[in-house]
mmCIF file with all atom_site columns, C-alpha atoms in Angstrom:
data_model
loop_
_atom_site.group_PDB
_atom_site.id
_atom_site.type_symbol
_atom_site.label_atom_id
_atom_site.label_alt_id
_atom_site.label_comp_id
_atom_site.label_asym_id
_atom_site.label_entity_id
_atom_site.label_seq_id
_atom_site.pdbx_PDB_ins_code
_atom_site.Cartn_x
_atom_site.Cartn_y
_atom_site.Cartn_z
_atom_site.occupancy
_atom_site.B_iso_or_equiv
_atom_site.pdbx_formal_charge
_atom_site.auth_seq_id
_atom_site.auth_comp_id
_atom_site.auth_asym_id
_atom_site.auth_atom_id
_atom_site.pdbx_PDB_model_num
ATOM 1   C CA . MET A 1 1   ? 123.791 127.402 93.732  1.00 74.00 ? 29  MET A CA 1
ATOM 2   C CA . ASP A 1 2   ? 127.335 126.141 94.374  1.00 90.00 ? 30  ASP A CA 1
ATOM 3   C CA . ILE A 1 3   ? 129.029 123.215 92.615  1.00 94.00 ? 31  ILE A CA 1
ATOM 4   C CA . LYS A 1 4   ? 128.234 120.770 95.444  1.00 91.00 ? 32  LYS A CA 1
ATOM 5   C CA . SER A 1 5   ? 124.520 121.598 95.261  1.00 91.00 ? 33  SER A CA 1
ATOM 6   C CA . LYS A 1 6   ? 124.548 121.232 91.479  1.00 90.00 ? 34  LYS A CA 1
ATOM 7   C CA . LEU A 1 7   ? 126.281 117.867 91.735  1.00 90.00 ? 35  LEU A CA 1
ATOM 8   C CA . ILE A 1 8   ? 123.767 116.616 94.314  1.00 87.00 ? 36  ILE A CA 1
ATOM 9   C CA . GLU A 1 9   ? 120.884 117.772 92.147  1.00 88.00 ? 37  GLU A CA 1
ATOM 10  C CA . PHE A 1 10  ? 122.413 116.015 89.118  1.00 91.00 ? 38  PHE A CA 1
ATOM 11  C CA . ILE A 1 11  ? 122.774 112.793 91.118  1.00 89.00 ? 39  ILE A CA 1
ATOM 12  C CA . ALA A 1 12  ? 119.172 112.984 92.365  1.00 87.00 ? 40  ALA A CA 1
ATOM 13  C CA . ARG A 1 13  ? 117.686 113.887 88.962  1.00 89.00 ? 41  ARG A CA 1
ATOM 14  C CA . ASN A 1 14  ? 119.554 111.079 87.207  1.00 90.00 ? 42  ASN A CA 1
ATOM 15  C CA . ASP A 1 15  ? 118.921 108.349 89.788  1.00 87.00 ? 43  ASP A CA 1
ATOM 16  C CA . LEU A 1 16  ? 122.628 107.981 90.590  1.00 87.00 ? 44  LEU A CA 1
ATOM 17  C CA . ILE A 1 17  ? 122.362 107.633 94.380  1.00 88.00 ? 45  ILE A CA 1
ATOM 18  C CA . PRO A 1 18  ? 124.727 104.802 95.348  1.00 87.00 ? 46  PRO A CA 1
ATOM 19  C CA . VAL A 1 19  ? 123.043 101.460 96.019  1.00 85.00 ? 47  VAL A CA 1
ATOM 20  C CA . LYS A 1 20  ? 124.757 101.063 99.403  1.00 86.00 ? 48  LYS A CA 1
ATOM 21  C CA . MET A 1 21  ? 123.370 104.429 100.541 1.00 87.00 ? 49  MET A CA 1
ATOM 22  C CA . ARG A 1 22  ? 119.869 103.465 99.379  1.00 85.00 ? 50  ARG A CA 1
ATOM 23  C CA . TRP A 1 23  ? 120.128 100.082 101.091 1.00 83.00 ? 51  TRP A CA 1
ATOM 24  C CA . LYS A 1 24  ? 121.296 101.526 104.431 1.00 85.00 ? 52  LYS A CA 1
ATOM 25  C CA . LYS A 1 25  ? 118.549 104.143 104.416 1.00 87.00 ? 53  LYS A CA 1
ATOM 26  C CA . SER A 1 26  ? 115.909 101.540 103.536 1.00 87.00 ? 54  SER A CA 1
ATOM 27  C CA . VAL A 1 27  ? 117.028 99.097  106.229 1.00 85.00 ? 55  VAL A CA 1
ATOM 28  C CA . SER A 1 28  ? 117.154 101.885 108.791 1.00 86.00 ? 56  SER A CA 1
ATOM 29  C CA . ALA A 1 29  ? 113.650 102.974 107.800 1.00 88.00 ? 57  ALA A CA 1
ATOM 30  C CA . ILE A 1 30  ? 112.357 99.416  108.195 1.00 88.00 ? 58  ILE A CA 1
ATOM 31  C CA . GLY A 1 31  ? 113.773 99.357  111.728 1.00 88.00 ? 59  GLY A CA 1
ATOM 32  C CA . SER A 1 32  ? 112.132 102.687 112.575 1.00 90.00 ? 60  SER A CA 1
ATOM 33  C CA . LEU A 1 33  ? 108.823 101.532 111.138 1.00 91.00 ? 61  LEU A CA 1
ATOM 34  C CA . PHE A 1 34  ? 109.045 98.275  113.081 1.00 90.00 ? 62  PHE A CA 1
ATOM 35  C CA . ILE A 1 35  ? 109.660 100.180 116.336 1.00 93.00 ? 63  ILE A CA 1
ATOM 36  C CA . GLY A 1 36  ? 106.672 102.434 115.662 1.00 93.00 ? 64  GLY A CA 1
ATOM 37  C CA . VAL A 1 37  ? 104.321 99.594  114.783 1.00 94.00 ? 65  VAL A CA 1
ATOM 38  C CA . HIS A 1 38  ? 105.406 97.599  117.838 1.00 94.00 ? 66  HIS A CA 1
ATOM 39  C CA . ARG A 1 39  ? 104.721 100.556 120.132 1.00 94.00 ? 67  ARG A CA 1
ATOM 40  C CA . MET A 1 40  ? 101.215 100.953 118.697 1.00 95.00 ? 68  MET A CA 1
ATOM 41  C CA . LEU A 1 41  ? 100.237 97.325  119.313 1.00 95.00 ? 69  LEU A CA 1
ATOM 42  C CA . ASN A 1 42  ? 98.798  95.754  122.421 1.00 96.00 ? 70  ASN A CA 1
ATOM 43  C CA . ALA A 1 43  ? 100.063 92.399  123.714 1.00 94.00 ? 71  ALA A CA 1
ATOM 44  C CA . GLU A 1 44  ? 97.635  90.331  121.611 1.00 97.00 ? 72  GLU A CA 1
ATOM 45  C CA . ASP A 1 45  ? 98.497  92.226  118.437 1.00 96.00 ? 73  ASP A CA 1
ATOM 46  C CA . ARG A 1 46  ? 102.208 91.779  119.166 1.00 95.00 ? 74  ARG A CA 1
ATOM 47  C CA . ARG A 1 47  ? 101.613 88.020  119.283 1.00 95.00 ? 75  ARG A CA 1
ATOM 48  C CA . LYS A 1 48  ? 99.872  88.324  115.914 1.00 96.00 ? 76  LYS A CA 1
ATOM 49  C CA . LEU A 1 49  ? 102.870 90.250  114.561 1.00 95.00 ? 77  LEU A CA 1
ATOM 50  C CA . ALA A 1 50  ? 105.182 87.478  115.797 1.00 96.00 ? 78  ALA A CA 1
ATOM 51  C CA . SER A 1 51  ? 103.012 84.928  114.028 1.00 97.00 ? 79  SER A CA 1
ATOM 52  C CA . LEU A 1 52  ? 103.033 87.028  110.865 1.00 96.00 ? 80  LEU A CA 1
ATOM 53  C CA . LEU A 1 53  ? 106.856 87.180  110.912 1.00 96.00 ? 81  LEU A CA 1
ATOM 54  C CA . TYR A 1 54  ? 107.069 83.413  111.484 1.00 98.00 ? 82  TYR A CA 1
ATOM 55  C CA . GLU A 1 55  ? 104.715 82.753  108.560 1.00 98.00 ? 83  GLU A CA 1
ATOM 56  C CA . TRP A 1 56  ? 106.704 85.158  106.369 1.00 96.00 ? 84  TRP A CA 1
ATOM 57  C CA . GLY A 1 57  ? 109.895 83.215  107.099 1.00 97.00 ? 85  GLY A CA 1
ATOM 58  C CA . LEU A 1 58  ? 108.118 79.928  106.460 1.00 97.00 ? 86  LEU A CA 1
ATOM 59  C CA . SER A 1 59  ? 106.808 81.161  103.112 1.00 97.00 ? 87  SER A CA 1
ATOM 60  C CA . ASP A 1 60  ? 110.232 82.539  102.076 1.00 97.00 ? 88  ASP A CA 1
ATOM 61  C CA . ALA A 1 61  ? 112.015 79.230  102.721 1.00 98.00 ? 89  ALA A CA 1
ATOM 62  C CA . GLU A 1 62  ? 111.504 77.706  99.274  1.00 97.00 ? 90  GLU A CA 1
ATOM 63  C CA . GLU A 1 63  ? 112.633 80.869  97.499  1.00 97.00 ? 91  GLU A CA 1
ATOM 64  C CA . VAL A 1 64  ? 115.714 81.177  99.743  1.00 97.00 ? 92  VAL A CA 1
ATOM 65  C CA . VAL A 1 65  ? 116.664 77.527  99.122  1.00 98.00 ? 93  VAL A CA 1
ATOM 66  C CA . ASN A 1 66  ? 116.315 77.957  95.363  1.00 97.00 ? 94  ASN A CA 1
ATOM 67  C CA . THR A 1 67  ? 117.966 81.378  95.148  1.00 96.00 ? 95  THR A CA 1
ATOM 68  C CA . LEU A 1 68  ? 120.961 80.403  97.270  1.00 96.00 ? 96  LEU A CA 1
ATOM 69  C CA . GLY A 1 69  ? 121.175 76.851  95.914  1.00 97.00 ? 97  GLY A CA 1
ATOM 70  C CA . ILE A 1 70  ? 121.507 75.475  99.443  1.00 97.00 ? 98  ILE A CA 1
ATOM 71  C CA . SER A 1 71  ? 120.761 72.029  100.779 1.00 96.00 ? 99  SER A CA 1
ATOM 72  C CA . ARG A 1 72  ? 117.949 71.502  103.267 1.00 97.00 ? 100 ARG A CA 1
ATOM 73  C CA . ASP A 1 73  ? 120.393 70.494  105.971 1.00 97.00 ? 101 ASP A CA 1
ATOM 74  C CA . LEU A 1 74  ? 121.966 72.151  109.004 1.00 97.00 ? 102 LEU A CA 1
ATOM 75  C CA . HIS A 1 75  ? 124.645 73.916  106.943 1.00 98.00 ? 103 HIS A CA 1
ATOM 76  C CA . GLY A 1 76  ? 122.047 75.137  104.434 1.00 98.00 ? 104 GLY A CA 1
ATOM 77  C CA . CYS A 1 77  ? 119.980 76.621  107.272 1.00 98.00 ? 105 CYS A CA 1
ATOM 78  C CA . ALA A 1 78  ? 123.074 78.432  108.553 1.00 98.00 ? 106 ALA A CA 1
ATOM 79  C CA . ILE A 1 79  ? 123.798 79.879  105.111 1.00 98.00 ? 107 ILE A CA 1
ATOM 80  C CA . ALA A 1 80  ? 120.170 81.015  104.830 1.00 98.00 ? 108 ALA A CA 1
ATOM 81  C CA . ILE A 1 81  ? 120.485 82.831  108.172 1.00 98.00 ? 109 ILE A CA 1
ATOM 82  C CA . LEU A 1 82  ? 123.761 84.485  107.099 1.00 97.00 ? 110 LEU A CA 1
ATOM 83  C CA . ALA A 1 83  ? 122.225 85.665  103.829 1.00 96.00 ? 111 ALA A CA 1
ATOM 84  C CA . THR A 1 84  ? 118.972 87.003  105.241 1.00 94.00 ? 112 THR A CA 1
ATOM 85  C CA . ASN A 1 85  ? 120.793 88.740  108.085 1.00 93.00 ? 113 ASN A CA 1
ATOM 86  C CA . ASN A 1 86  ? 123.088 90.425  105.576 1.00 92.00 ? 114 ASN A CA 1
ATOM 87  C CA . ILE A 1 87  ? 120.063 91.775  103.718 1.00 88.00 ? 115 ILE A CA 1
ATOM 88  C CA . PHE A 1 88  ? 118.943 93.534  106.910 1.00 86.00 ? 116 PHE A CA 1
ATOM 89  C CA . GLY A 1 89  ? 122.333 94.984  107.765 1.00 85.00 ? 117 GLY A CA 1
ATOM 90  C CA . ILE A 1 90  ? 123.475 92.341  110.228 1.00 92.00 ? 118 ILE A CA 1
ATOM 91  C CA . ARG A 1 91  ? 127.099 91.204  109.953 1.00 93.00 ? 119 ARG A CA 1
ATOM 92  C CA . ASN A 1 92  ? 127.412 87.601  111.026 1.00 96.00 ? 120 ASN A CA 1
ATOM 93  C CA . GLU A 1 93  ? 129.600 84.570  110.650 1.00 97.00 ? 121 GLU A CA 1
ATOM 94  C CA . ILE A 1 94  ? 129.657 80.885  111.448 1.00 98.00 ? 122 ILE A CA 1
ATOM 95  C CA . VAL A 1 95  ? 132.012 80.504  114.413 1.00 98.00 ? 123 VAL A CA 1
ATOM 96  C CA . MET A 1 96  ? 131.510 76.784  115.048 1.00 98.00 ? 124 MET A CA 1
ATOM 97  C CA . GLU A 1 97  ? 130.121 73.980  112.931 1.00 98.00 ? 125 GLU A CA 1
ATOM 98  C CA . LYS A 1 98  ? 129.713 70.370  114.030 1.00 97.00 ? 126 LYS A CA 1
ATOM 99  C CA . LYS A 1 99  ? 127.669 67.495  112.681 1.00 94.00 ? 127 LYS A CA 1
ATOM 100 C CA . ASP A 1 100 ? 124.586 68.404  114.738 1.00 96.00 ? 128 ASP A CA 1
ATOM 101 C CA . GLU A 1 101 ? 125.154 72.053  115.663 1.00 98.00 ? 129 GLU A CA 1
ATOM 102 C CA . VAL A 1 102 ? 126.117 75.387  114.126 1.00 98.00 ? 130 VAL A CA 1
ATOM 103 C CA . VAL A 1 103 ? 126.863 78.570  116.071 1.00 98.00 ? 131 VAL A CA 1
ATOM 104 C CA . ILE A 1 104 ? 126.527 81.938  114.358 1.00 98.00 ? 132 ILE A CA 1
ATOM 105 C CA . HIS A 1 105 ? 127.757 85.214  115.834 1.00 98.00 ? 133 HIS A CA 1
ATOM 106 C CA . ALA A 1 106 ? 126.280 88.524  114.742 1.00 96.00 ? 134 ALA A CA 1
ATOM 107 C CA . THR A 1 107 ? 128.709 91.340  115.488 1.00 94.00 ? 135 THR A CA 1
ATOM 108 C CA . GLU A 1 108 ? 127.030 94.369  113.902 1.00 91.00 ? 136 GLU A CA 1
ATOM 109 C CA . CYS A 1 109 ? 123.437 95.374  113.323 1.00 88.00 ? 137 CYS A CA 1
ATOM 110 C CA . LEU A 1 110 ? 121.965 98.527  111.825 1.00 82.00 ? 138 LEU A CA 1
ATOM 111 C CA . TRP A 1 111 ? 119.100 98.419  114.319 1.00 82.00 ? 139 TRP A CA 1
ATOM 112 C CA . LYS A 1 112 ? 120.856 97.724  117.639 1.00 84.00 ? 140 LYS A CA 1
ATOM 113 C CA . ASN A 1 113 ? 121.608 101.378 118.394 1.00 83.00 ? 141 ASN A CA 1
ATOM 114 C CA . LYS A 1 114 ? 118.339 102.779 117.059 1.00 85.00 ? 142 LYS A CA 1
ATOM 115 C CA . LYS A 1 115 ? 116.409 104.827 119.568 1.00 90.00 ? 143 LYS A CA 1
ATOM 116 C CA . ASN A 1 116 ? 113.800 102.629 121.312 1.00 91.00 ? 144 ASN A CA 1
ATOM 117 C CA . TRP A 1 117 ? 115.256 99.360  119.976 1.00 91.00 ? 145 TRP A CA 1
ATOM 118 C CA . THR A 1 118 ? 114.903 96.674  122.657 1.00 92.00 ? 146 THR A CA 1
ATOM 119 C CA . PRO A 1 119 ? 115.706 92.999  123.250 1.00 93.00 ? 147 PRO A CA 1
ATOM 120 C CA . GLU A 1 120 ? 111.961 92.367  122.892 1.00 93.00 ? 148 GLU A CA 1
ATOM 121 C CA . LEU A 1 121 ? 112.100 93.713  119.328 1.00 93.00 ? 149 LEU A CA 1
ATOM 122 C CA . CYS A 1 122 ? 115.104 91.497  118.572 1.00 92.00 ? 150 CYS A CA 1
ATOM 123 C CA . ALA A 1 123 ? 113.211 88.467  119.857 1.00 93.00 ? 151 ALA A CA 1
ATOM 124 C CA . LEU A 1 124 ? 110.223 89.418  117.751 1.00 93.00 ? 152 LEU A CA 1
ATOM 125 C CA . THR A 1 125 ? 112.299 89.660  114.558 1.00 93.00 ? 153 THR A CA 1
ATOM 126 C CA . ASP A 1 126 ? 113.755 86.216  115.368 1.00 95.00 ? 154 ASP A CA 1
ATOM 127 C CA . GLN A 1 127 ? 110.367 84.800  114.438 1.00 97.00 ? 155 GLN A CA 1
ATOM 128 C CA . TYR A 1 128 ? 111.161 85.369  110.764 1.00 96.00 ? 156 TYR A CA 1
ATOM 129 C CA . GLU A 1 129 ? 114.353 83.307  111.065 1.00 97.00 ? 157 GLU A CA 1
ATOM 130 C CA . ILE A 1 130 ? 112.616 80.594  113.090 1.00 98.00 ? 158 ILE A CA 1
ATOM 131 C CA . GLY A 1 131 ? 110.011 80.299  110.341 1.00 98.00 ? 159 GLY A CA 1
ATOM 132 C CA . LEU A 1 132 ? 112.706 80.296  107.667 1.00 98.00 ? 160 LEU A CA 1
ATOM 133 C CA . VAL A 1 133 ? 114.675 77.508  109.356 1.00 98.00 ? 161 VAL A CA 1
ATOM 134 C CA . THR A 1 134 ? 111.505 75.480  109.965 1.00 98.00 ? 162 THR A CA 1
ATOM 135 C CA . GLY A 1 135 ? 110.516 75.899  106.329 1.00 98.00 ? 163 GLY A CA 1
ATOM 136 C CA . ILE A 1 136 ? 113.914 74.651  105.192 1.00 98.00 ? 164 ILE A CA 1
ATOM 137 C CA . ASN A 1 137 ? 114.150 71.724  107.612 1.00 98.00 ? 165 ASN A CA 1
ATOM 138 C CA . LYS A 1 138 ? 111.679 70.887  110.375 1.00 97.00 ? 166 LYS A CA 1
ATOM 139 C CA . ASN A 1 139 ? 114.396 68.947  112.218 1.00 97.00 ? 167 ASN A CA 1
ATOM 140 C CA . ILE A 1 140 ? 116.566 71.996  112.896 1.00 98.00 ? 168 ILE A CA 1
ATOM 141 C CA . ARG A 1 141 ? 115.949 74.118  115.990 1.00 97.00 ? 169 ARG A CA 1
ATOM 142 C CA . TYR A 1 142 ? 116.865 77.805  116.203 1.00 98.00 ? 170 TYR A CA 1
ATOM 143 C CA . SER A 1 143 ? 117.744 79.505  119.475 1.00 97.00 ? 171 SER A CA 1
ATOM 144 C CA . VAL A 1 144 ? 119.448 82.703  120.581 1.00 97.00 ? 172 VAL A CA 1
ATOM 145 C CA . LEU A 1 145 ? 121.772 82.463  123.585 1.00 97.00 ? 173 LEU A CA 1
ATOM 146 C CA . LYS A 1 146 ? 123.202 86.012  123.562 1.00 97.00 ? 174 LYS A CA 1
ATOM 147 C CA . ARG A 1 147 ? 121.917 89.379  122.371 1.00 95.00 ? 175 ARG A CA 1
ATOM 148 C CA . ARG A 1 148 ? 123.829 92.553  121.678 1.00 93.00 ? 176 ARG A CA 1
ATOM 149 C CA . SER A 1 149 ? 120.693 94.476  122.636 1.00 91.00 ? 177 SER A CA 1
ATOM 150 C CA . LYS A 1 150 ? 121.068 92.982  126.133 1.00 93.00 ? 178 LYS A CA 1
ATOM 151 C CA . GLY A 1 151 ? 124.701 94.095  126.356 1.00 92.00 ? 179 GLY A CA 1
ATOM 152 C CA . ASP A 1 152 ? 126.422 90.969  125.038 1.00 95.00 ? 180 ASP A CA 1
ATOM 153 C CA . LYS A 1 153 ? 129.339 91.460  122.628 1.00 95.00 ? 181 LYS A CA 1
ATOM 154 C CA . VAL A 1 154 ? 127.593 89.333  119.989 1.00 96.00 ? 182 VAL A CA 1
ATOM 155 C CA . CYS A 1 155 ? 124.239 87.866  119.213 1.00 95.00 ? 183 CYS A CA 1
ATOM 156 C CA . GLU A 1 156 ? 124.707 84.117  119.346 1.00 98.00 ? 184 GLU A CA 1
ATOM 157 C CA . ILE A 1 157 ? 122.380 82.012  117.230 1.00 98.00 ? 185 ILE A CA 1
ATOM 158 C CA . VAL A 1 158 ? 122.538 78.252  117.679 1.00 98.00 ? 186 VAL A CA 1
ATOM 159 C CA . LEU A 1 159 ? 121.081 75.849  115.132 1.00 98.00 ? 187 LEU A CA 1
ATOM 160 C CA . LYS A 1 160 ? 120.762 72.234  116.312 1.00 98.00 ? 188 LYS A CA 1
ATOM 161 C CA . ARG A 1 161 ? 119.667 69.132  114.510 1.00 96.00 ? 189 ARG A CA 1
ATOM 162 C CA . ILE A 1 162 ? 117.026 67.377  116.558 1.00 93.00 ? 190 ILE A CA 1
ATOM 163 C CA . THR A 1 163 ? 116.631 63.640  116.485 1.00 80.00 ? 191 THR A CA 1
ATOM 164 C CA . ASP A 1 164 ? 113.685 61.510  117.476 1.00 62.00 ? 192 ASP A CA 1
#
């Protein structure tokens, strides 16, 4: 056994694998699992999965608000989206913020170039964020105008305050 092999064994035995490496592998695995599950489901079950993701986002809203210390306003919803996207390996930023509208651009995603990743899968995962935003503030609407998985340079998420 050479020195490199001994070092790797020491790292593995002593739980010293870097957190960033663990995180990337975990996020990548989630994407692969999601692709596999999606392919196994029929159209009705895919609708159920979308509903499940929406409900998950809705139920996470309170925890996200408390953990991040955000307000339940348009800006708070944008910060929640930035934070949750970062957890899943999506680099994003607020590129425009007005009184009644925020535009977020996602420029990198760990799942975009995964084999069998499609715009349909992106739209399905949006359900989590739609539920999250709704759970934070029912008067904010979430929409996606551009998708990297469709060939756009960025994913463009628009949050708008709706008024009665």
